[in-house]
Tab-separated table of C-alpha atoms in Angstrom:
chain	number	residue	atom	x	y	z
A	1	UNK	CA	184.013	64.983	40.845
A	2	UNK	CA	183.711	68.108	41.856
A	3	UNK	CA	181.933	68.901	44.709
A	4	UNK	CA	178.626	71.199	44.595
A	5	UNK	CA	177.751	74.658	46.717
A	6	UNK	CA	176.640	72.821	49.945
A	7	UNK	CA	178.738	69.699	49.964
A	8	UNK	CA	182.343	71.836	49.768
A	9	UNK	CA	180.799	73.407	53.141
A	10	UNK	CA	179.341	69.903	54.863
A	11	UNK	CA	183.221	68.438	53.743
A	12	UNK	CA	184.486	71.528	55.649
A	13	UNK	CA	182.690	70.916	58.895
A	14	UNK	CA	183.475	67.135	58.930
A	15	UNK	CA	187.317	67.181	58.747
A	16	UNK	CA	188.559	68.426	61.471
A	17	UNK	CA	186.168	69.727	63.114
A	18	UNK	CA	187.360	70.464	66.954
A	19	UNK	CA	182.876	71.375	68.241
A	20	UNK	CA	182.041	74.728	68.152
A	21	UNK	CA	180.576	74.605	72.349
A	22	UNK	CA	182.001	77.922	73.912
A	23	UNK	CA	184.120	77.699	76.413
A	24	UNK	CA	184.460	80.770	78.965
A	25	UNK	CA	187.252	80.497	81.828
A	26	UNK	CA	185.829	81.802	84.712
A	27	UNK	CA	186.740	85.906	86.100
A	28	UNK	CA	189.195	85.510	87.848
A	29	UNK	CA	191.122	82.574	86.209
A	30	UNK	CA	190.352	85.275	82.937
A	31	UNK	CA	191.654	88.281	84.646
A	32	UNK	CA	194.855	86.194	85.671
A	33	UNK	CA	195.713	85.375	81.906
A	34	UNK	CA	195.363	88.994	80.806
A	35	UNK	CA	197.920	90.189	83.020
A	36	UNK	CA	199.587	86.952	81.879
A	37	UNK	CA	199.372	88.362	78.819
A	38	UNK	CA	200.106	92.167	79.383
A	39	UNK	CA	203.354	90.458	81.041
A	40	UNK	CA	204.564	88.679	77.828
A	41	UNK	CA	203.532	91.406	75.327
A	42	UNK	CA	205.417	93.901	77.361
A	43	UNK	CA	208.710	91.668	76.992
A	44	UNK	CA	207.744	91.244	73.636
A	45	UNK	CA	210.700	92.200	71.034
A	46	UNK	CA	208.529	90.710	68.414
A	47	UNK	CA	204.732	90.883	68.590
A	48	UNK	CA	202.331	89.722	65.513
A	49	UNK	CA	198.596	89.660	66.056
A	50	UNK	CA	197.073	86.302	64.023
A	51	UNK	CA	193.292	87.674	63.290
A	52	UNK	CA	190.490	85.795	62.116
A	53	UNK	CA	186.445	86.091	61.930
A	54	UNK	CA	185.829	86.333	66.025
A	55	UNK	CA	187.128	89.621	66.143
A	56	UNK	CA	184.859	91.068	63.813
A	57	UNK	CA	181.740	88.868	65.398
A	58	UNK	CA	180.569	92.442	68.175
A	59	UNK	CA	181.014	94.257	64.508
A	60	UNK	CA	178.255	92.744	63.234
A	61	UNK	CA	180.371	89.731	61.256
A	62	UNK	CA	178.876	86.821	62.012
A	63	UNK	CA	181.824	84.259	62.151
A	64	UNK	CA	181.903	80.327	60.739
A	65	UNK	CA	182.450	77.934	62.707
A	66	UNK	CA	180.605	79.555	65.623
A	67	UNK	CA	177.058	78.461	67.809
A	68	UNK	CA	175.348	80.704	65.161
A	69	UNK	CA	178.269	81.024	62.314
A	70	UNK	CA	177.894	80.342	59.567
A	71	UNK	CA	178.267	77.097	58.673
A	72	UNK	CA	176.631	76.240	61.584
A	73	UNK	CA	173.089	77.348	61.864
A	74	UNK	CA	173.466	75.479	57.930
A	75	UNK	CA	174.684	73.220	59.060
A	76	UNK	CA	171.810	72.480	61.660
A	77	UNK	CA	169.607	73.777	58.889
A	78	UNK	CA	168.354	76.872	59.836
A	79	UNK	CA	167.694	79.574	57.571
A	80	UNK	CA	169.683	82.556	58.074
A	81	UNK	CA	168.002	85.832	59.111
A	82	UNK	CA	167.056	89.113	56.981
A	83	UNK	CA	169.466	91.907	56.859
A	84	UNK	CA	169.645	95.625	58.594
A	85	UNK	CA	172.483	97.543	57.631
A	86	UNK	CA	175.021	96.499	54.650
A	87	UNK	CA	177.817	95.189	55.076
A	88	UNK	CA	180.605	98.051	53.337
A	89	UNK	CA	178.840	100.236	56.736
A	90	UNK	CA	180.340	97.720	59.690
A	91	UNK	CA	182.528	99.317	61.534
A	92	UNK	CA	186.790	98.367	63.677
A	93	UNK	CA	185.861	96.926	67.091
A	94	UNK	CA	187.520	97.273	70.086
A	95	UNK	CA	189.497	94.883	68.632
A	96	UNK	CA	190.659	96.462	65.253
A	97	UNK	CA	191.351	100.033	67.046
A	98	UNK	CA	194.164	98.449	70.287
A	99	UNK	CA	195.839	96.635	67.712
A	100	UNK	CA	196.139	100.017	65.448
A	101	UNK	CA	197.216	102.081	69.263
A	102	UNK	CA	199.592	98.944	69.999
A	103	UNK	CA	201.740	99.286	65.765
A	104	UNK	CA	201.509	102.934	66.858
A	105	UNK	CA	203.237	102.254	70.113
A	106	UNK	CA	205.597	100.154	68.598
A	107	UNK	CA	204.578	97.405	70.106
A	108	UNK	CA	203.161	95.368	67.398
A	109	UNK	CA	205.898	94.361	64.770
A	110	UNK	CA	202.495	92.330	62.066
A	111	UNK	CA	199.820	91.229	61.581
A	112	UNK	CA	198.578	88.334	59.481
A	113	UNK	CA	194.008	88.221	58.879
A	114	UNK	CA	191.891	85.386	57.847
A	115	UNK	CA	189.437	88.301	57.247
A	116	UNK	CA	188.053	89.080	54.173
A	117	UNK	CA	186.685	92.538	56.028
A	118	UNK	CA	188.730	95.153	55.374
A	119	UNK	CA	188.602	95.860	59.343
A	120	UNK	CA	192.761	95.793	59.703
A	121	UNK	CA	192.812	97.880	57.186
A	122	UNK	CA	189.465	100.837	57.680
A	123	UNK	CA	190.884	100.773	61.173
A	124	UNK	CA	194.745	102.331	60.747
A	125	UNK	CA	196.415	99.319	60.407
A	126	UNK	CA	199.007	99.735	58.275
A	127	UNK	CA	198.827	97.632	54.916
A	128	UNK	CA	202.938	97.037	54.865
A	129	UNK	CA	202.052	95.811	58.248
A	130	UNK	CA	199.812	93.311	57.448
A	131	UNK	CA	198.760	90.683	54.906
A	132	UNK	CA	195.128	89.569	53.937
A	133	UNK	CA	196.170	86.130	53.633
A	134	UNK	CA	192.697	84.732	52.109
A	135	UNK	CA	192.156	88.361	50.004
A	136	UNK	CA	189.618	91.560	51.048
A	137	UNK	CA	186.006	92.278	49.580
A	138	UNK	CA	187.058	96.150	49.407
A	139	UNK	CA	190.708	95.801	47.592
A	140	UNK	CA	190.757	95.401	43.495
A	141	UNK	CA	194.783	94.911	42.608
A	142	UNK	CA	196.254	95.461	38.280
A	143	UNK	CA	198.499	93.067	37.716
A	144	UNK	CA	200.671	94.407	35.959
A	145	UNK	CA	202.434	97.059	38.453
A	146	UNK	CA	201.012	95.998	41.391
A	147	UNK	CA	198.413	98.912	42.456
A	148	UNK	CA	195.911	98.198	44.845
A	149	UNK	CA	192.860	99.962	45.445
A	150	UNK	CA	190.983	100.192	47.824
A	151	UNK	CA	186.995	100.496	47.675
A	152	UNK	CA	184.048	102.420	49.795
A	153	UNK	CA	182.495	99.347	47.659
A	154	UNK	CA	182.429	95.123	47.822
A	155	UNK	CA	184.082	94.448	44.632
A	156	UNK	CA	181.066	92.121	42.682
A	157	UNK	CA	183.780	88.747	42.032
A	158	UNK	CA	185.645	86.856	43.798
A	159	UNK	CA	188.325	84.117	42.691
A	160	UNK	CA	190.892	86.762	40.911
A	161	UNK	CA	188.879	87.462	38.231
A	162	UNK	CA	188.572	91.271	36.072
A	163	UNK	CA	186.444	93.227	37.252
A	164	UNK	CA	185.077	96.521	35.344
A	165	UNK	CA	187.242	99.321	36.206
A	166	UNK	CA	191.212	99.538	35.173
A	167	UNK	CA	194.314	100.496	36.720
A	168	UNK	CA	194.378	104.289	36.481
A	169	UNK	CA	198.719	103.956	35.725
A	170	UNK	CA	199.088	105.506	31.921
A	171	UNK	CA	201.221	102.718	31.629
A	172	UNK	CA	199.010	100.338	32.846
A	173	UNK	CA	195.464	100.897	31.347
A	174	UNK	CA	195.279	96.766	32.450
A	175	UNK	CA	191.721	95.777	33.901
A	176	UNK	CA	191.408	95.460	37.749
A	177	UNK	CA	190.589	91.883	39.458
A	178	UNK	CA	189.521	91.384	42.807
A	179	UNK	CA	191.807	89.906	45.474
A	180	UNK	CA	189.935	87.843	47.490
A	181	UNK	CA	190.398	83.506	46.346
A	182	UNK	CA	188.009	81.470	45.406
A	183	UNK	CA	188.599	77.366	47.515
A	184	UNK	CA	190.901	76.132	45.025
A	185	UNK	CA	192.658	79.324	45.181
A	186	UNK	CA	197.032	78.924	46.353
A	187	UNK	CA	197.544	81.844	48.787
A	188	UNK	CA	199.376	84.229	47.580
A	189	UNK	CA	203.028	84.714	48.424
A	190	UNK	CA	202.836	88.063	48.193
A	191	UNK	CA	201.291	88.115	51.184
A	192	UNK	CA	202.042	84.627	52.754
A	193	UNK	CA	205.847	84.957	52.522
A	194	UNK	CA	205.773	87.831	55.298
A	195	UNK	CA	203.431	86.413	56.716
A	196	UNK	CA	205.501	83.094	56.831
A	197	UNK	CA	208.693	85.689	57.316
A	198	UNK	CA	207.314	87.962	60.422
A	199	UNK	CA	206.529	84.143	62.138
A	200	UNK	CA	210.291	83.205	62.101
A	201	UNK	CA	211.309	85.963	63.173
A	202	UNK	CA	207.957	86.275	66.176
A	203	UNK	CA	208.135	86.315	70.361
A	204	UNK	CA	205.122	86.158	70.960
A	205	UNK	CA	202.119	85.462	68.154
A	206	UNK	CA	198.700	86.726	69.457
A	207	UNK	CA	195.698	84.203	67.941
A	208	UNK	CA	193.048	86.104	68.272
A	209	UNK	CA	189.399	84.888	67.699
A	210	UNK	CA	190.233	82.024	64.806
A	211	UNK	CA	189.738	78.300	64.728
A	212	UNK	CA	193.126	77.073	63.847
A	213	UNK	CA	191.381	75.197	61.375
A	214	UNK	CA	192.617	76.505	57.939
A	215	UNK	CA	195.608	74.698	56.890
A	216	UNK	CA	198.213	76.291	55.335
A	217	UNK	CA	196.585	79.305	56.593
A	218	UNK	CA	196.576	78.140	61.240
A	219	UNK	CA	200.167	76.517	60.419
A	220	UNK	CA	201.633	79.888	60.817
A	221	UNK	CA	201.629	80.667	63.791
A	222	UNK	CA	203.533	78.015	64.928
A	223	UNK	CA	206.450	79.393	63.357
A	224	UNK	CA	207.005	81.028	65.473
A	225	UNK	CA	207.977	77.958	68.145
A	226	UNK	CA	211.494	77.077	66.019
A	227	UNK	CA	212.554	79.945	67.090
A	228	UNK	CA	211.475	79.762	70.878
A	229	UNK	CA	209.043	81.728	71.044
A	230	UNK	CA	204.963	81.770	72.044
A	231	UNK	CA	201.165	81.363	70.650
A	232	UNK	CA	198.962	82.804	72.648
A	233	UNK	CA	195.164	82.350	71.470
A	234	UNK	CA	192.689	83.813	72.524
A	235	UNK	CA	189.024	82.037	71.423
A	236	UNK	CA	185.572	80.328	72.440
A	237	UNK	CA	186.184	76.846	71.164
A	238	UNK	CA	188.987	75.045	71.533
A	239	UNK	CA	191.163	74.517	68.694
A	240	UNK	CA	193.356	72.268	67.519
A	241	UNK	CA	196.839	74.502	68.502
A	242	UNK	CA	196.092	74.388	72.409
A	243	UNK	CA	198.009	72.281	72.816
A	244	UNK	CA	201.099	73.651	71.816
A	245	UNK	CA	200.468	76.841	73.340
A	246	UNK	CA	202.239	78.854	75.787
A	247	UNK	CA	198.344	80.431	76.855
A	248	UNK	CA	194.506	80.210	76.322
A	249	UNK	CA	192.496	81.963	77.251
A	250	UNK	CA	189.361	81.103	76.188
A	251	UNK	CA	186.870	84.701	76.518
A	252	UNK	CA	185.688	87.730	74.397
A	253	UNK	CA	187.997	88.789	72.479
A	254	UNK	CA	187.220	92.309	73.026
A	255	UNK	CA	187.270	91.912	76.996
A	256	UNK	CA	190.534	89.965	76.757
A	257	UNK	CA	192.193	93.500	75.147
A	258	UNK	CA	190.297	96.009	76.139
A	259	UNK	CA	191.716	94.330	79.719
A	260	UNK	CA	194.830	94.687	78.428
A	261	UNK	CA	195.059	98.358	77.019
A	262	UNK	CA	193.970	98.950	80.279
A	263	UNK	CA	197.359	97.609	82.415
A	264	UNK	CA	199.192	99.436	79.216
A	265	UNK	CA	197.415	102.530	80.539
A	266	UNK	CA	197.034	102.593	76.146
A	267	UNK	CA	194.139	104.880	75.128
A	268	UNK	CA	191.726	103.848	72.251
A	269	UNK	CA	190.979	106.516	70.411
A	270	UNK	CA	187.764	106.830	68.356
A	271	UNK	CA	187.259	105.258	64.907
A	272	UNK	CA	186.521	108.220	62.575
A	273	UNK	CA	185.020	106.951	58.953
A	274	UNK	CA	185.689	109.127	56.586
A	275	UNK	CA	183.876	109.343	52.290
A	276	UNK	CA	185.081	110.264	49.730
A	277	UNK	CA	182.530	111.695	46.657
A	278	UNK	CA	183.669	114.059	43.876
A	279	UNK	CA	180.688	116.784	42.382
A	280	UNK	CA	181.380	117.119	38.979
A	281	UNK	CA	180.242	120.244	37.451
A	282	UNK	CA	180.089	121.430	33.072
A	283	UNK	CA	179.362	124.302	31.267
A	284	UNK	CA	178.598	124.867	27.925
A	285	UNK	CA	177.234	127.981	25.836
A	286	UNK	CA	173.948	127.461	23.697
A	287	UNK	CA	173.793	127.710	20.170
A	288	UNK	CA	172.927	131.031	20.387
A	289	UNK	CA	174.518	132.066	23.128
A	290	UNK	CA	172.426	133.516	24.532
A	291	UNK	CA	171.943	131.015	27.476
A	292	UNK	CA	174.879	128.070	29.548
A	293	UNK	CA	173.140	124.046	29.781
A	294	UNK	CA	175.042	123.414	33.256
A	295	UNK	CA	174.647	119.721	34.597
A	296	UNK	CA	176.501	119.099	38.683
A	297	UNK	CA	176.383	115.600	39.111
A	298	UNK	CA	177.332	113.714	42.290
A	299	UNK	CA	179.736	111.044	41.382
A	300	UNK	CA	182.475	108.833	43.468
A	301	UNK	CA	186.332	109.057	43.495
A	302	UNK	CA	186.628	105.375	42.402
A	303	UNK	CA	185.148	105.488	39.421
A	304	UNK	CA	182.378	107.909	37.655
A	305	UNK	CA	180.187	104.869	36.951
A	306	UNK	CA	180.246	103.102	40.136
A	307	UNK	CA	177.298	103.991	42.881
A	308	UNK	CA	178.095	106.097	45.899
A	309	UNK	CA	176.716	103.096	49.205
A	310	UNK	CA	176.512	106.072	51.617
A	311	UNK	CA	174.080	108.264	49.763
A	312	UNK	CA	170.393	107.385	49.360
A	313	UNK	CA	169.486	110.769	47.999
A	314	UNK	CA	170.358	114.759	47.079
A	315	UNK	CA	168.351	117.637	47.233
A	316	UNK	CA	169.086	120.555	45.521
A	317	UNK	CA	168.391	124.335	46.316
A	318	UNK	CA	168.940	127.793	45.425
A	319	UNK	CA	170.448	130.971	46.845
A	320	UNK	CA	170.404	134.207	45.012
A	321	UNK	CA	168.381	133.078	42.181
A	322	UNK	CA	165.032	132.209	42.967
A	323	UNK	CA	163.500	130.951	39.825
A	324	UNK	CA	165.021	127.386	39.403
A	325	UNK	CA	163.409	125.012	40.549
A	326	UNK	CA	164.196	122.939	43.186
A	327	UNK	CA	164.601	118.651	42.808
A	328	UNK	CA	165.242	115.517	44.711
A	329	UNK	CA	167.751	113.120	42.864
A	330	UNK	CA	166.812	109.355	44.356
A	331	UNK	CA	168.636	106.580	42.045
A	332	UNK	CA	171.975	107.080	40.762
A	333	UNK	CA	173.513	108.396	39.096
A	334	UNK	CA	173.108	111.351	40.653
A	335	UNK	CA	172.702	114.286	38.073
A	336	UNK	CA	170.724	117.709	37.520
A	337	UNK	CA	170.268	119.219	33.820
A	338	UNK	CA	169.789	122.434	33.802
A	339	UNK	CA	169.552	125.954	31.788
A	340	UNK	CA	170.240	128.941	32.214
A	341	UNK	CA	170.526	132.876	30.680
A	342	UNK	CA	174.241	133.598	30.468
A	343	UNK	CA	173.703	137.124	32.065
A	344	UNK	CA	172.804	134.912	35.248
A	345	UNK	CA	173.735	136.566	38.689
A	346	UNK	CA	176.444	134.027	40.622
A	347	UNK	CA	174.146	131.864	42.713
A	348	UNK	CA	174.521	128.604	45.018
A	349	UNK	CA	173.636	125.308	44.961
A	350	UNK	CA	173.244	123.653	47.901
A	351	UNK	CA	172.948	120.219	48.320
A	352	UNK	CA	171.173	118.371	50.531
A	353	UNK	CA	173.429	114.832	50.830
A	354	UNK	CA	171.200	112.612	52.200
A	355	UNK	CA	173.567	109.601	54.136
A	356	UNK	CA	172.541	105.443	53.312
A	357	UNK	CA	171.761	103.364	56.117
A	358	UNK	CA	174.793	102.827	58.542
A	359	UNK	CA	175.522	105.882	58.311
A	360	UNK	CA	175.980	108.345	62.107
A	361	UNK	CA	174.133	111.136	60.469
A	362	UNK	CA	171.225	111.733	58.814
A	363	UNK	CA	172.559	114.113	55.720
A	364	UNK	CA	175.850	116.936	54.955
A	365	UNK	CA	174.868	119.697	53.314
A	366	UNK	CA	177.611	120.997	50.589
A	367	UNK	CA	177.827	124.690	48.773
A	368	UNK	CA	178.335	125.347	45.535
A	369	UNK	CA	179.191	128.494	43.963
A	370	UNK	CA	178.110	128.617	40.465
A	371	UNK	CA	179.772	131.933	38.489
A	372	UNK	CA	179.515	131.598	34.640
A	373	UNK	CA	181.461	134.681	34.444
A	374	UNK	CA	185.033	133.806	36.794
A	375	UNK	CA	187.554	131.563	36.215
A	376	UNK	CA	188.275	128.875	38.726
A	377	UNK	CA	191.384	127.263	39.575
A	378	UNK	CA	192.631	123.518	39.605
A	379	UNK	CA	194.042	123.478	43.744
A	380	UNK	CA	195.061	121.331	45.092
A	381	UNK	CA	195.990	120.905	49.890
A	382	UNK	CA	197.594	118.008	51.129
A	383	UNK	CA	194.996	115.289	51.301
A	384	UNK	CA	196.842	113.860	55.388
A	385	UNK	CA	195.747	117.155	56.539
A	386	UNK	CA	192.911	117.377	55.605
A	387	UNK	CA	191.206	114.479	56.757
A	388	UNK	CA	192.914	114.719	60.244
A	389	UNK	CA	191.061	118.243	61.496
A	390	UNK	CA	188.032	116.647	60.261
A	391	UNK	CA	188.845	113.474	62.127
A	392	UNK	CA	189.631	116.254	65.161
A	393	UNK	CA	186.468	118.893	64.409
A	394	UNK	CA	184.374	115.176	64.105
A	395	UNK	CA	185.511	113.774	67.766
A	396	UNK	CA	185.673	117.001	69.316
A	397	UNK	CA	182.135	118.307	68.271
A	398	UNK	CA	180.621	114.872	68.933
A	399	UNK	CA	179.139	113.906	65.348
A	400	UNK	CA	179.131	113.580	62.255
A	401	UNK	CA	178.452	114.867	58.728
A	402	UNK	CA	181.691	117.342	58.369
A	403	UNK	CA	182.922	117.938	55.281
A	404	UNK	CA	185.780	119.201	53.562
A	405	UNK	CA	187.132	120.160	49.965
A	406	UNK	CA	190.645	117.709	49.492
A	407	UNK	CA	191.533	118.832	45.647
A	408	UNK	CA	189.651	120.660	42.822
A	409	UNK	CA	190.917	120.524	39.135
A	410	UNK	CA	189.891	122.143	36.379
A	411	UNK	CA	189.199	121.266	32.633
A	412	UNK	CA	189.723	124.129	29.733
A	413	UNK	CA	189.040	121.397	27.211
A	414	UNK	CA	185.664	121.197	25.029
A	415	UNK	CA	182.932	121.948	27.945
A	416	UNK	CA	184.314	123.793	31.692
A	417	UNK	CA	184.608	120.778	33.828
A	418	UNK	CA	185.223	121.660	37.420
A	419	UNK	CA	185.607	117.787	39.361
A	420	UNK	CA	185.780	118.419	42.601
A	421	UNK	CA	187.167	116.089	45.801
A	422	UNK	CA	185.125	116.336	48.911
A	423	UNK	CA	185.570	114.419	52.007
A	424	UNK	CA	182.784	113.916	54.476
A	425	UNK	CA	182.912	112.328	58.568
A	426	UNK	CA	179.954	109.462	57.955
A	427	UNK	CA	180.455	108.046	61.457
A	428	UNK	CA	182.554	107.810	64.841
A	429	UNK	CA	182.900	106.085	67.166
A	430	UNK	CA	184.477	105.914	70.876
A	431	UNK	CA	185.473	102.709	72.703
A	432	UNK	CA	187.542	102.816	76.341
A	433	UNK	CA	187.702	99.416	78.305
A	434	UNK	CA	183.357	98.747	78.916
A	435	UNK	CA	181.554	100.037	76.392
A	436	UNK	CA	180.574	100.981	72.656
A	437	UNK	CA	179.643	104.666	71.912
A	438	UNK	CA	178.401	105.136	68.265
A	439	UNK	CA	177.542	108.963	66.728
A	440	UNK	CA	173.973	109.587	65.187
A	441	UNK	CA	170.022	108.631	66.167
A	442	UNK	CA	170.565	105.175	64.957
A	443	UNK	CA	173.380	104.592	66.976
A	444	UNK	CA	174.249	101.622	69.317
A	445	UNK	CA	175.791	101.181	72.951
A	446	UNK	CA	175.975	98.419	74.110
A	447	UNK	CA	178.245	96.743	76.805
A	448	UNK	CA	181.355	94.650	74.964
A	449	UNK	CA	181.771	91.886	76.405
A	450	UNK	CA	178.218	90.786	75.928
A	451	UNK	CA	176.918	88.019	74.538
A	452	UNK	CA	177.278	88.907	70.348
A	453	UNK	CA	174.614	91.379	68.448
A	454	UNK	CA	172.218	88.892	66.838
A	455	UNK	CA	173.504	89.083	63.235
A	456	UNK	CA	171.519	89.694	59.856
A	457	UNK	CA	172.322	88.236	56.790
A	458	UNK	CA	171.100	89.160	53.404
A	459	UNK	CA	171.668	87.290	49.987
A	460	UNK	CA	176.138	87.198	50.003
A	461	UNK	CA	177.747	86.919	53.877
A	462	UNK	CA	180.496	89.153	54.864
A	463	UNK	CA	182.651	86.533	56.245
A	464	UNK	CA	186.382	86.196	57.613
A	465	UNK	CA	187.914	83.596	56.588
A	466	UNK	CA	189.221	82.384	54.667
A	467	UNK	CA	187.810	80.945	50.472
A	468	UNK	CA	185.074	81.122	49.271
A	469	UNK	CA	182.644	84.492	49.486
A	470	UNK	CA	179.924	82.762	49.348
A	471	UNK	CA	178.554	84.256	47.516
A	472	UNK	CA	174.595	82.861	47.762
A	473	UNK	CA	174.898	84.551	51.283
A	474	UNK	CA	176.797	87.324	51.259
A	475	UNK	CA	175.264	90.278	48.415
A	476	UNK	CA	174.745	93.177	51.144
A	477	UNK	CA	175.266	91.501	54.506
A	478	UNK	CA	174.039	93.293	57.012
A	479	UNK	CA	173.519	93.468	61.178
A	480	UNK	CA	170.434	93.843	63.436
A	481	UNK	CA	171.763	96.020	65.691
A	482	UNK	CA	169.815	94.300	68.486
A	483	UNK	CA	171.342	92.617	71.827
A	484	UNK	CA	170.456	89.283	71.927
């Protein structure tokens, strides 16, 4: 007899549960432990980090076994609060970004994550140096060629099921699958194998924000012990592996990692989120060849039918042609249709793109020049260079909303179509050893070491933990930015 949904949660909580009381090392002891861990990292030749939901709680994503975790609240019969910010707008924590700096410095060799929130990839950890054991809510994979697609929206299914999109590789063209494991799914060998290999090679495995209770993942860090490696655990609760660890630190992960970065004299660079969209301009002559029927559409670069989750509405106005009627596009698809006389002078379409809740600024402006008598050329710029320039400008100016063209393709067959891909800076977050600061009118400035933010969840709980996506809980998770 299979277990029901609620029974599964209770069963997991009852088996091997270590207790959910938070423990804090006294300040002096905590500092001594941070210094000791820093020395271990300095001496390390092959540092591996093993992460759990605890590194994402400061991003507003709840854990499971903490005092206010999902399973804890459910087991106590407590209702989950309502949502305020969407899960897909969650930004990396100080710890996520510190790991990026440690990898860039050559200190961190590999990251193993039990989280499905996608924040390690979004923060900048290279994919080849990351194992996501339980999948990624924003990732689709081709089962034929292995190509992965990292989305700006949550993939709609879990359990390695087919989605509505296909592989862009012409040799495949098969339906993609989600990557998040269901209860009965085994850990994928393409994630498990490198994780095991790096743990066996590691001289230090640093476990951050994990209860180390979900098998077989929780046994990976112990593989370093055979070769003389050491396990270090940073968590607010006791874990079943504490006795095997060389060092156990009870404190906020962000505070511990922030202290380490300060002692290592490594600066944590700001996180700049860039989202992509494409404008599709299509034109065709009317049957009497006196008019041009044209359409302008804003679409996702991931799939033309997909929503643009970071856009709330689009206000359309015109420069150089005052007879054109302005418009407000307030629902997907963002599609504008117009008819213009063929003899019309060139004009500009001005798009005021209003960004959705969770973005660091209210809007961005895009200007699209229209000339029915000129031929546009295809072009492709160095994407990495464009993104670096955009991010640098955003950080220097301390504001977001900048946008830039990455590529343009023109199709002459049939109705003439011009597709332009644009990058938009939608969030900036700065980090130092004491504060986290986010750009924008609705910005969050919070003490990084204060108790976690109140979490509000609506519909679908986005977790950093294994297996079931807890679909009834996590669809459109949001985060309330109040301090406790």
